[in-house]
mmCIF file of C-alpha atoms in Angstrom:
data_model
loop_
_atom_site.group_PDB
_atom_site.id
_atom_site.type_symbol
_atom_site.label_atom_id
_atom_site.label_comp_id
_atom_site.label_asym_id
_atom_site.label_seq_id
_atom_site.Cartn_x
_atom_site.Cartn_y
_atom_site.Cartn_z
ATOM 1 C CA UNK A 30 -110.011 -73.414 123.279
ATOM 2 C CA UNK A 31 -106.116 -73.672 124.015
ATOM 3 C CA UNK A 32 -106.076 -76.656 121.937
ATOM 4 C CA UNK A 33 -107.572 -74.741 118.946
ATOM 5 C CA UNK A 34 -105.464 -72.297 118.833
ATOM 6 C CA UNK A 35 -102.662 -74.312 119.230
ATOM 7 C CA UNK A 36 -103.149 -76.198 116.318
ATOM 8 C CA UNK A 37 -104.117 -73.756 114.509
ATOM 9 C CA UNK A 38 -100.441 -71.990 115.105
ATOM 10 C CA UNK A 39 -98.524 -74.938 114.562
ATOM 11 C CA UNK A 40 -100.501 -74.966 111.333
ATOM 12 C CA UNK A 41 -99.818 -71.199 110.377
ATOM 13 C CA UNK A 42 -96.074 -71.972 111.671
ATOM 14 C CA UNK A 43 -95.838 -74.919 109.271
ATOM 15 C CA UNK A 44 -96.684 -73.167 106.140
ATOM 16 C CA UNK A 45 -94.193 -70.289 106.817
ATOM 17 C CA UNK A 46 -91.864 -72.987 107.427
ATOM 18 C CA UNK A 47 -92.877 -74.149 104.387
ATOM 19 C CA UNK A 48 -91.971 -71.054 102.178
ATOM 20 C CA UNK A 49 -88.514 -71.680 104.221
ATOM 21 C CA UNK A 50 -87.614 -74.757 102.385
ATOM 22 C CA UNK A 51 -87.759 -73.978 99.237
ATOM 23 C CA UNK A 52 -84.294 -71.851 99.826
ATOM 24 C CA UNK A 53 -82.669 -75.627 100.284
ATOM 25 C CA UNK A 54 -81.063 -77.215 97.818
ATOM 26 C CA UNK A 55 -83.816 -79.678 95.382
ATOM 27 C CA UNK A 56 -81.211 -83.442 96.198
ATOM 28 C CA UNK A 57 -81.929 -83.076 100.046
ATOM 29 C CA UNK A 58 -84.931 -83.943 100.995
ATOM 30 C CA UNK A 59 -87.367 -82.225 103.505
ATOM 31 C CA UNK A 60 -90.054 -81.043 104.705
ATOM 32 C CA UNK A 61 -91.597 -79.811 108.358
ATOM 33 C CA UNK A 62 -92.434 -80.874 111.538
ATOM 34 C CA UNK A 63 -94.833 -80.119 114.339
ATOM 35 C CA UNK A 64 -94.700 -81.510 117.894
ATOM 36 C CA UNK A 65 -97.971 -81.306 120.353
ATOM 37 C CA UNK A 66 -98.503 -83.312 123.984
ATOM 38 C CA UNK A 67 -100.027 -86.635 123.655
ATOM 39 C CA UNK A 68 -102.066 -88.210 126.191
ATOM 40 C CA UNK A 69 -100.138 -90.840 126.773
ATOM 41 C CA UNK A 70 -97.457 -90.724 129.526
ATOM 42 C CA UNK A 71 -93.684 -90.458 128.082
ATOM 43 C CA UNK A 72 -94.521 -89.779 124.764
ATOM 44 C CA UNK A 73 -95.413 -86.636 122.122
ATOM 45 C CA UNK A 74 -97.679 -86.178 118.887
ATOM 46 C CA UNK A 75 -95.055 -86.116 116.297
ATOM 47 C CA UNK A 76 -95.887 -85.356 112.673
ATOM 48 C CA UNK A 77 -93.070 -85.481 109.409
ATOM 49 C CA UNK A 78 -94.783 -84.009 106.378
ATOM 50 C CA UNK A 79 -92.467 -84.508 103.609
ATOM 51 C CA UNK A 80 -92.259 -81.989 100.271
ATOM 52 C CA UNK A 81 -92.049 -83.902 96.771
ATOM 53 C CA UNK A 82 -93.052 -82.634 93.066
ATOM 54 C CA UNK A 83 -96.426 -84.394 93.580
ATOM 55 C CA UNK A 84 -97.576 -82.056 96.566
ATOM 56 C CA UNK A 85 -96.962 -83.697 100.112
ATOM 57 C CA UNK A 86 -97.103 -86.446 102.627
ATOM 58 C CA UNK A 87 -97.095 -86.849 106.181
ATOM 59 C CA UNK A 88 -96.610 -89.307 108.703
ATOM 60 C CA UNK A 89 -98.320 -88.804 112.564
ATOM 61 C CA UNK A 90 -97.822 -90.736 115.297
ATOM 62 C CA UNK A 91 -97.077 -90.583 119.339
ATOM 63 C CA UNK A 92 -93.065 -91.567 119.460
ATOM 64 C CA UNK A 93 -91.202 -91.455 122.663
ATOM 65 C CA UNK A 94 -90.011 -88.573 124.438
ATOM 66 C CA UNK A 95 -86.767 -90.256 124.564
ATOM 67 C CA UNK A 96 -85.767 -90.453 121.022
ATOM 68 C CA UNK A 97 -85.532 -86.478 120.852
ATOM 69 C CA UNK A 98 -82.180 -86.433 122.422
ATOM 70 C CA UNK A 99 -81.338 -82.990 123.929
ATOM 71 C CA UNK A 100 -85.086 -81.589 123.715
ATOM 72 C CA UNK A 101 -86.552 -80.580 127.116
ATOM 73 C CA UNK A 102 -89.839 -81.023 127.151
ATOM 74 C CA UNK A 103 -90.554 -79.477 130.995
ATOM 75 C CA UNK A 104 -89.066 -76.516 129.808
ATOM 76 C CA UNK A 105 -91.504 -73.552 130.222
ATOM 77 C CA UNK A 106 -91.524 -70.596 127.609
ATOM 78 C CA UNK A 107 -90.160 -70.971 123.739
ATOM 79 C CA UNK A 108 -86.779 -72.452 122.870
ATOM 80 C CA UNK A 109 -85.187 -73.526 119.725
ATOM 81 C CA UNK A 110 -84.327 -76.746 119.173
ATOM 82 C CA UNK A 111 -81.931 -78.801 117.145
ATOM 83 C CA UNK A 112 -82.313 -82.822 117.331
ATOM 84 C CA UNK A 113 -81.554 -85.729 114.941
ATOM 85 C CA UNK A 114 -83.401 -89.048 114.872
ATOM 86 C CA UNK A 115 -80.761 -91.387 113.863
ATOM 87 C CA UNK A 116 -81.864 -94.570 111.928
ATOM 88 C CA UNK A 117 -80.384 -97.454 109.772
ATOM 89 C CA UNK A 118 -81.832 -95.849 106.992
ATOM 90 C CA UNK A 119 -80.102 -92.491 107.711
ATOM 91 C CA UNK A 120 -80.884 -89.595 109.758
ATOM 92 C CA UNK A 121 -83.788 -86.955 110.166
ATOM 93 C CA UNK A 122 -82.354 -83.725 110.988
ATOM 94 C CA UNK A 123 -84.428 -81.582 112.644
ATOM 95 C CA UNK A 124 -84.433 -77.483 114.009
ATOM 96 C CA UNK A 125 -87.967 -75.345 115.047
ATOM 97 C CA UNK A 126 -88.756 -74.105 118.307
ATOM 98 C CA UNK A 127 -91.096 -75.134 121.039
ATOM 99 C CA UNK A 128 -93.330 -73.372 123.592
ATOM 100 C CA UNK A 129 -93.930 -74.640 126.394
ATOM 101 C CA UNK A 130 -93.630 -78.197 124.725
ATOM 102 C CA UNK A 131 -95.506 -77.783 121.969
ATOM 103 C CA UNK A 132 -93.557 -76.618 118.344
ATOM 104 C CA UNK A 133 -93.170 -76.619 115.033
ATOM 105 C CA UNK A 134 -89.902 -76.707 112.532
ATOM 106 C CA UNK A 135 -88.056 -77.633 109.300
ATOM 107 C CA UNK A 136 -86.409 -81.214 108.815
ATOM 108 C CA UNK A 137 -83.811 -82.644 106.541
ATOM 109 C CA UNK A 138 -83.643 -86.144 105.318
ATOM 110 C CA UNK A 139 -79.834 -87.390 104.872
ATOM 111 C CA UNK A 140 -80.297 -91.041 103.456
ATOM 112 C CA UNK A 141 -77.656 -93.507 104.308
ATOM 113 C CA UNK A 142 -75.984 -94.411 100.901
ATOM 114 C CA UNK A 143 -75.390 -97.773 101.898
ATOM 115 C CA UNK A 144 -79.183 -98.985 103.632
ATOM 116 C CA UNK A 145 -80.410 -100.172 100.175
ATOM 117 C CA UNK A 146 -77.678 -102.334 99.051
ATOM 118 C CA UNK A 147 -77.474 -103.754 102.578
ATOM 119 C CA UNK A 148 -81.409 -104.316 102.362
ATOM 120 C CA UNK A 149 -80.393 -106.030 99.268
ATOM 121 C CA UNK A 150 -78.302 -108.620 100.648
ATOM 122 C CA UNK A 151 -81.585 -109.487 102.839
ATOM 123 C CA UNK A 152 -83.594 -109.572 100.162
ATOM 124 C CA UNK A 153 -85.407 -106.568 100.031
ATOM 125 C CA UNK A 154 -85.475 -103.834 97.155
ATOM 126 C CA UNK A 155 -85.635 -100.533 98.787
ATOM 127 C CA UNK A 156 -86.575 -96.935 96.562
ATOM 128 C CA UNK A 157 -85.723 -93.306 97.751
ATOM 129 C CA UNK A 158 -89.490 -93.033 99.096
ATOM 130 C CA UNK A 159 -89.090 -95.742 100.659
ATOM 131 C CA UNK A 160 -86.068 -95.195 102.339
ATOM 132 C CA UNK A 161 -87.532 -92.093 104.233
ATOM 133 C CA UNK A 162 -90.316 -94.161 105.199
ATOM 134 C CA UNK A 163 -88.593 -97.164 106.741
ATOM 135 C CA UNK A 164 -85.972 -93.935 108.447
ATOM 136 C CA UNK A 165 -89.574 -92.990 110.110
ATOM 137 C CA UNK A 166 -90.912 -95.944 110.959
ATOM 138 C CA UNK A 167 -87.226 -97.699 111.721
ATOM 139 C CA UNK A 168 -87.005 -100.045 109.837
ATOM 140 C CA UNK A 169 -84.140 -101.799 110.965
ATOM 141 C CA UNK A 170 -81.117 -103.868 109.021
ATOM 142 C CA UNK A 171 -81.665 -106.385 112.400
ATOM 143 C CA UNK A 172 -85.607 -106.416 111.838
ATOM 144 C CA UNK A 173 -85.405 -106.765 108.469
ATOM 145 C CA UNK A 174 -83.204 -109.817 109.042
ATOM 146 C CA UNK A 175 -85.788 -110.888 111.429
ATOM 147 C CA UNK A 176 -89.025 -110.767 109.531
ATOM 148 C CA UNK A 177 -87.138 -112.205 106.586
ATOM 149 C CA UNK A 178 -86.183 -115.377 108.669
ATOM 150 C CA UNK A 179 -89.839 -116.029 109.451
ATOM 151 C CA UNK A 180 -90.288 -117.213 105.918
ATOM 152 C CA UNK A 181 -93.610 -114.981 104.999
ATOM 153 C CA UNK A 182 -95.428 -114.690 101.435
ATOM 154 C CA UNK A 183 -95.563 -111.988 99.570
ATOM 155 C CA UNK A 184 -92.974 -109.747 102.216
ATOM 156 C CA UNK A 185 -91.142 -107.183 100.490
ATOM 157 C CA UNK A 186 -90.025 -103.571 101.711
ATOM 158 C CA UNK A 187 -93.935 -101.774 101.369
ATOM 159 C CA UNK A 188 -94.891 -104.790 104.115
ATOM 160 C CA UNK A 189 -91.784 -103.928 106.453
ATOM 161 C CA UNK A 190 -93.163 -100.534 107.134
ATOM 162 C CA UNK A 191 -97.060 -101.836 107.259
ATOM 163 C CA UNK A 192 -95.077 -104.215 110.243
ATOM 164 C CA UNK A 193 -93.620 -101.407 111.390
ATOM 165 C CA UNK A 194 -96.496 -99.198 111.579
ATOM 166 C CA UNK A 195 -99.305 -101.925 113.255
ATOM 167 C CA UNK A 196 -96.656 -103.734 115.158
ATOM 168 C CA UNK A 197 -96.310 -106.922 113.841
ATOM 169 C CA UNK A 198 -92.882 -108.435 114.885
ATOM 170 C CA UNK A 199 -90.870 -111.642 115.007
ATOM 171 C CA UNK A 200 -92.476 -112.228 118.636
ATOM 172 C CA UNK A 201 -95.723 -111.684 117.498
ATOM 173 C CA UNK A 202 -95.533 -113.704 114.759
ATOM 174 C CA UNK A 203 -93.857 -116.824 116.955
ATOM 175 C CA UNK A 204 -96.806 -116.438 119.232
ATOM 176 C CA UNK A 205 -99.486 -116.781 117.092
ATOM 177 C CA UNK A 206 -97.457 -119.952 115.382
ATOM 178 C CA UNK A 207 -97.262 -121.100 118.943
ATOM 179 C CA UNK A 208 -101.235 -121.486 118.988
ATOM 180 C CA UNK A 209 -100.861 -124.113 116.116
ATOM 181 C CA UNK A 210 -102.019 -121.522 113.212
ATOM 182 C CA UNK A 211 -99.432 -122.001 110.391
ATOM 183 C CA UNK A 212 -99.711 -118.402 109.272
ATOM 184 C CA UNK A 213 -97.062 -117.046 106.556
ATOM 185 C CA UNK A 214 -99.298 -114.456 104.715
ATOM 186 C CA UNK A 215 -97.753 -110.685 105.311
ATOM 187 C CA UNK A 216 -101.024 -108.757 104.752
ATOM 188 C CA UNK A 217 -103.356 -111.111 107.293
ATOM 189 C CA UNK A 218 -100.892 -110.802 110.244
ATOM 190 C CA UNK A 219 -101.000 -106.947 109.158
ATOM 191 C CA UNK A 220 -105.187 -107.681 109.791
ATOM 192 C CA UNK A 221 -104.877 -109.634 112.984
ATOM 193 C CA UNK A 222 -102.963 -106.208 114.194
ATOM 194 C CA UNK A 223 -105.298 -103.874 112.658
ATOM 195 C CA UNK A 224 -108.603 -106.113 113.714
ATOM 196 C CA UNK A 225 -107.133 -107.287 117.452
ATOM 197 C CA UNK A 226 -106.543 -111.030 116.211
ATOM 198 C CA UNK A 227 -104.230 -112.028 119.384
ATOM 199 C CA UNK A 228 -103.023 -115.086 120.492
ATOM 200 C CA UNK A 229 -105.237 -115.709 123.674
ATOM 201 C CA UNK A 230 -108.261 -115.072 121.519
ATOM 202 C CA UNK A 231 -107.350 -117.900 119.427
ATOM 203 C CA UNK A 232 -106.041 -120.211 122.468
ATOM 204 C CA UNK A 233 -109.697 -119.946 123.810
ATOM 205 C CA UNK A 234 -111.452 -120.437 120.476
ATOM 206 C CA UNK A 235 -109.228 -123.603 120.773
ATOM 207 C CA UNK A 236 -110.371 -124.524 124.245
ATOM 208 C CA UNK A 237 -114.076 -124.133 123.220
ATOM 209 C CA UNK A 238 -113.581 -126.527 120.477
ATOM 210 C CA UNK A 239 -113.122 -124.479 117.404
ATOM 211 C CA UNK A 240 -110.150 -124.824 114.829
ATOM 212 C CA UNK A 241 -110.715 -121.521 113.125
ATOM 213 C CA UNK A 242 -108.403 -120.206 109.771
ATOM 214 C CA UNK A 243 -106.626 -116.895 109.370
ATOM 215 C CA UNK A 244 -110.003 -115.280 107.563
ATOM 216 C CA UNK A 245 -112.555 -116.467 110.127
ATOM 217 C CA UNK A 246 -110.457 -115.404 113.196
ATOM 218 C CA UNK A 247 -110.388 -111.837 111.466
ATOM 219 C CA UNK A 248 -114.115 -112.105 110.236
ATOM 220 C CA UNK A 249 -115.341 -112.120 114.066
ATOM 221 C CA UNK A 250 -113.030 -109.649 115.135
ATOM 222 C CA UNK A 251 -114.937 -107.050 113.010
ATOM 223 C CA UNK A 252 -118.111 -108.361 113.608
ATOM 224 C CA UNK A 253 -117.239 -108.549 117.631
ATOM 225 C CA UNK A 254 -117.983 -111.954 117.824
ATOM 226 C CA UNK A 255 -115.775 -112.170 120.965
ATOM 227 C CA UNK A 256 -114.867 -115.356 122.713
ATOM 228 C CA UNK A 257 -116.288 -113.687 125.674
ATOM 229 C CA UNK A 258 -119.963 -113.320 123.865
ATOM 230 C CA UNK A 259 -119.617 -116.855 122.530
ATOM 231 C CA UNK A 260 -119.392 -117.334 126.187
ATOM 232 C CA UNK A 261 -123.011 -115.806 126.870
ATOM 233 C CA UNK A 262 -124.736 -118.249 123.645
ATOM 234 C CA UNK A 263 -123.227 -120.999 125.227
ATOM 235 C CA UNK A 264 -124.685 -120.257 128.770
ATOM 236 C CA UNK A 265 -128.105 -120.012 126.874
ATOM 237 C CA UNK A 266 -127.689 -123.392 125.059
ATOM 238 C CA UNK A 267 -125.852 -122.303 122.217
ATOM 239 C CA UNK A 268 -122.869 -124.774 122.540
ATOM 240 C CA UNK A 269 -120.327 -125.152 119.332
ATOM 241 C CA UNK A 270 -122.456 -123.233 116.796
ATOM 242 C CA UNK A 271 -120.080 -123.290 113.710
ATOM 243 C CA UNK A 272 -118.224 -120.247 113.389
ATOM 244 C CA UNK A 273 -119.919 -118.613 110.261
ATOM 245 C CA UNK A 274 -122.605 -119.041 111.651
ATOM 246 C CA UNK A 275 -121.750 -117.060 115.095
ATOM 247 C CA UNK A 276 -120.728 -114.202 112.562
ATOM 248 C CA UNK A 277 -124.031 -114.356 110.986
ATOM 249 C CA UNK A 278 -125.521 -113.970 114.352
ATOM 250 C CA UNK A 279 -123.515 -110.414 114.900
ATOM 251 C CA UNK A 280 -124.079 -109.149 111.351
ATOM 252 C CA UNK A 281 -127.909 -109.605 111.635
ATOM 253 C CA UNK A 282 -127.889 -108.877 115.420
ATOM 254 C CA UNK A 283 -128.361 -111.993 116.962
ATOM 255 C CA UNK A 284 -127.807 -111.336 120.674
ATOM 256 C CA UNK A 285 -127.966 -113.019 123.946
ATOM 257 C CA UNK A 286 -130.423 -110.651 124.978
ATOM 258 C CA UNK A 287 -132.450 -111.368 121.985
ATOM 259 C CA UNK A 288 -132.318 -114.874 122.648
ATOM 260 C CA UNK A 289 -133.603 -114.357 126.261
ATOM 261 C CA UNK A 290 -136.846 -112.590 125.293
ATOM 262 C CA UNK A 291 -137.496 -115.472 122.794
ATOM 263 C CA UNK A 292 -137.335 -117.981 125.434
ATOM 264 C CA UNK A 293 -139.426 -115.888 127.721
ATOM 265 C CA UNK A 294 -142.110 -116.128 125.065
ATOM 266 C CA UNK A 295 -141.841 -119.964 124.945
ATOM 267 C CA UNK A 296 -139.339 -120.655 122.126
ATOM 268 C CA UNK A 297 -136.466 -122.456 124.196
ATOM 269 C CA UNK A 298 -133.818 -123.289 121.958
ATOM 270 C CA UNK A 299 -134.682 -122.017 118.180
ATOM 271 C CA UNK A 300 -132.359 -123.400 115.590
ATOM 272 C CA UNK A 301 -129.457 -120.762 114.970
ATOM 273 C CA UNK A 302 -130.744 -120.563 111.134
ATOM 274 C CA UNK A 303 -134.289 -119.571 112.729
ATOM 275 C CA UNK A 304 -133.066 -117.251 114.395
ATOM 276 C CA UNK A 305 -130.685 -115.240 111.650
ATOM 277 C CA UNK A 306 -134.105 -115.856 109.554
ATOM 278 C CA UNK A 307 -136.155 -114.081 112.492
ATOM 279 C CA UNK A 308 -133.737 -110.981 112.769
ATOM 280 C CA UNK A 309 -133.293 -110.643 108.889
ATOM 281 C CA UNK A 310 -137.237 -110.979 108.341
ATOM 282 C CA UNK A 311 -138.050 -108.561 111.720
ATOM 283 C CA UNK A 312 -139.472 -111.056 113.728
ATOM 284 C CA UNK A 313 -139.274 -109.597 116.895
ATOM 285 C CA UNK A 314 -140.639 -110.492 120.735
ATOM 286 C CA UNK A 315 -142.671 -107.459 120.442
ATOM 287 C CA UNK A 316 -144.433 -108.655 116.307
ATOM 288 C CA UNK A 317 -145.210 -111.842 118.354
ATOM 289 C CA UNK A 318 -146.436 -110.409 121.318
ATOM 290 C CA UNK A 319 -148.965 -108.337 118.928
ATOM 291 C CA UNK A 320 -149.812 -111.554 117.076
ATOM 292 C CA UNK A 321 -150.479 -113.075 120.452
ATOM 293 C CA UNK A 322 -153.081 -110.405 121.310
ATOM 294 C CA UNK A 323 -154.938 -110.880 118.380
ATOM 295 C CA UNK A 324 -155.406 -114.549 119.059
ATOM 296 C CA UNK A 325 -152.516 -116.034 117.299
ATOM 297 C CA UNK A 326 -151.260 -118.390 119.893
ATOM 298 C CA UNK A 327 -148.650 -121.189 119.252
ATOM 299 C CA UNK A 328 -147.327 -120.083 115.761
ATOM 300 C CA UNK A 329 -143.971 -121.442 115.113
ATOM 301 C CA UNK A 330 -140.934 -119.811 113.682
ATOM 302 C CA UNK A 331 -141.359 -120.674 110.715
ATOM 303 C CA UNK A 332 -145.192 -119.672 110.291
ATOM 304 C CA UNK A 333 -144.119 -116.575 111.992
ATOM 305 C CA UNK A 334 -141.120 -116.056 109.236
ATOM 306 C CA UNK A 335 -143.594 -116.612 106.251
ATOM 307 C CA UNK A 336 -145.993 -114.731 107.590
ATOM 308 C CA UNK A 337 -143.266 -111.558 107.753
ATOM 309 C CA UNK A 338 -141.967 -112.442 104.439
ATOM 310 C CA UNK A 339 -145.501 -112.301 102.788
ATOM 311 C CA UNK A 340 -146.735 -109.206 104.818
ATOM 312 C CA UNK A 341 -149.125 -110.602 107.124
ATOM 313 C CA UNK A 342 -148.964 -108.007 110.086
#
């Protein structure tokens, strides 16, 4: 309940805040803030929603205790607070109040003049939206530098912050290289982040024999074809199935356990297209087992598929 109505404050305290802002002058831009306890150690539930002509925008995410310089969070009771967030792309200056670590306030934005033209020379084009959104995300001269040395397609200022946001660095980038994968496109590391692509995942692919591309590696991550249940196929005879075909297992529910009951009726090693055909026709242990008390002994996969297909229950 104390989380409720905590929310619900730093909601009602947001909107009067809101009203509050529109006594500042239009060229600086703002907006509010509210700050709740996260559950992770060291860090706070931090949330910039920003105030333009075309309504508003917010960005949410657990940051650091340590960035708000001078804020105690331990402190019991309501205080105000003042803090700045200082970044290459200029500085969020911020006022409000917490209780008892949880608050709300008002923020400015104060652009550094000279972050575009620098972001220039590195060969990035950087607009005033922009600009507040690599300040948030820190989007650094140095990182930009960095990214921009790993010689990526299609990077331009929009993919910095995506990098930013899902963690995709220069070390990151260097490791999965290190595997042998020759990636350069922006949005597919952005994937491998977003999907849980690492670099052991693809070193053990590689030590079970497969040399799988950017698309495929991200195509069983959202299916869960995990190395580790490629592991239990291959301790049921399932050795070096091609990759699409491992994916087409997952999507149509091919599963070890599956695979066990069908060799507990007598089918010891169907062929994987058998048994994609089997789940997407419904040929399950239990159909067979029903066929099998009416008689039907010995049918084969393939009789059993038909019969599915052409209604023969």
């Amino acid at each position: 309940m104390r989380v409720r109505q905590t929310a619900a404050f730093l909601i009602f305290a947001s909107f009067i805040l809101f009203g509050v802002l529109n006594n500042y002058a239009a060229e600086v831009d703002g907006g509010s803030w509210t700050l709740r306890k996260s559950s992770e150690p060291g860090k706070v539930e931090f949330s910039l929603i920003q105030h333009h002509h075309g309504g508003t925008s917010s960005h949410e995410s657990d940051w650091s205790m340590g960035v708000f310089v001078g804020v105690d969070f331990s402190k019991p009771g309501r205080q105000d607070v003042r803090f700045t967030i200082s970044r290459d792309a200029g500085k969020i200056e911020c006022e409000g109040f917490l209780t008892d670590g949880e608050g709300a306030g008002i923020f400015h934005f104060q652009p550094d003049p000279n972050y575009p033209q620098h972001m220039r020379s590195i060969g990035f084009t950087v607009d005033d939206d922009q600009q507040f959104a690599m300040a948030v995300q820190d989007v650094s001269l140095e990182f930009a530098r960095q990214m921009k040395n790993k010689r990526l397609d299609d990077l331009d200022a929009e993919k910095l912050i995506a990098f930013r946001i899902f963690n995709v660095n220069a070390a990151f980038v260097d490791e999965i290289r290190a595997t042998g994968l020759k990636i350069s496109d922006s949005d597919k590391l952005v994937a491998f982040r977003i999907h849980g692509v690492t670099p052991q995942m693809i070193r053990n692919l590689h030590d079970a024999g497969y040399s799988p591309d950017e698309d495929t590696l991200i195509a069983m991550r959202i299916h869960g074809a995990t190395p580790e249940w490629v592991g239990e196929l291959k301790k049921r005879g399932y050795d070096h199935v091609d990759l699409e075909q491992l994916i087409a297992f997952r999507i149509h529910g091919v599963s070890p356990e599956f695979i066990d009951k069908l060799q507990s009726l007598g089918y010891r090693h169907p062929d994987p297209e058998q048994l994609v055909a089997m789940r997407i026709h419904d040929v399950t242990p239990e159909y067979i087992n029903n066929l099998r008390r009416r008689s039907m002994q010995n049918l084969t996969i393939d009789q059993l598929v038909s019969m599915r297909i052409h209604g023969l229950d």
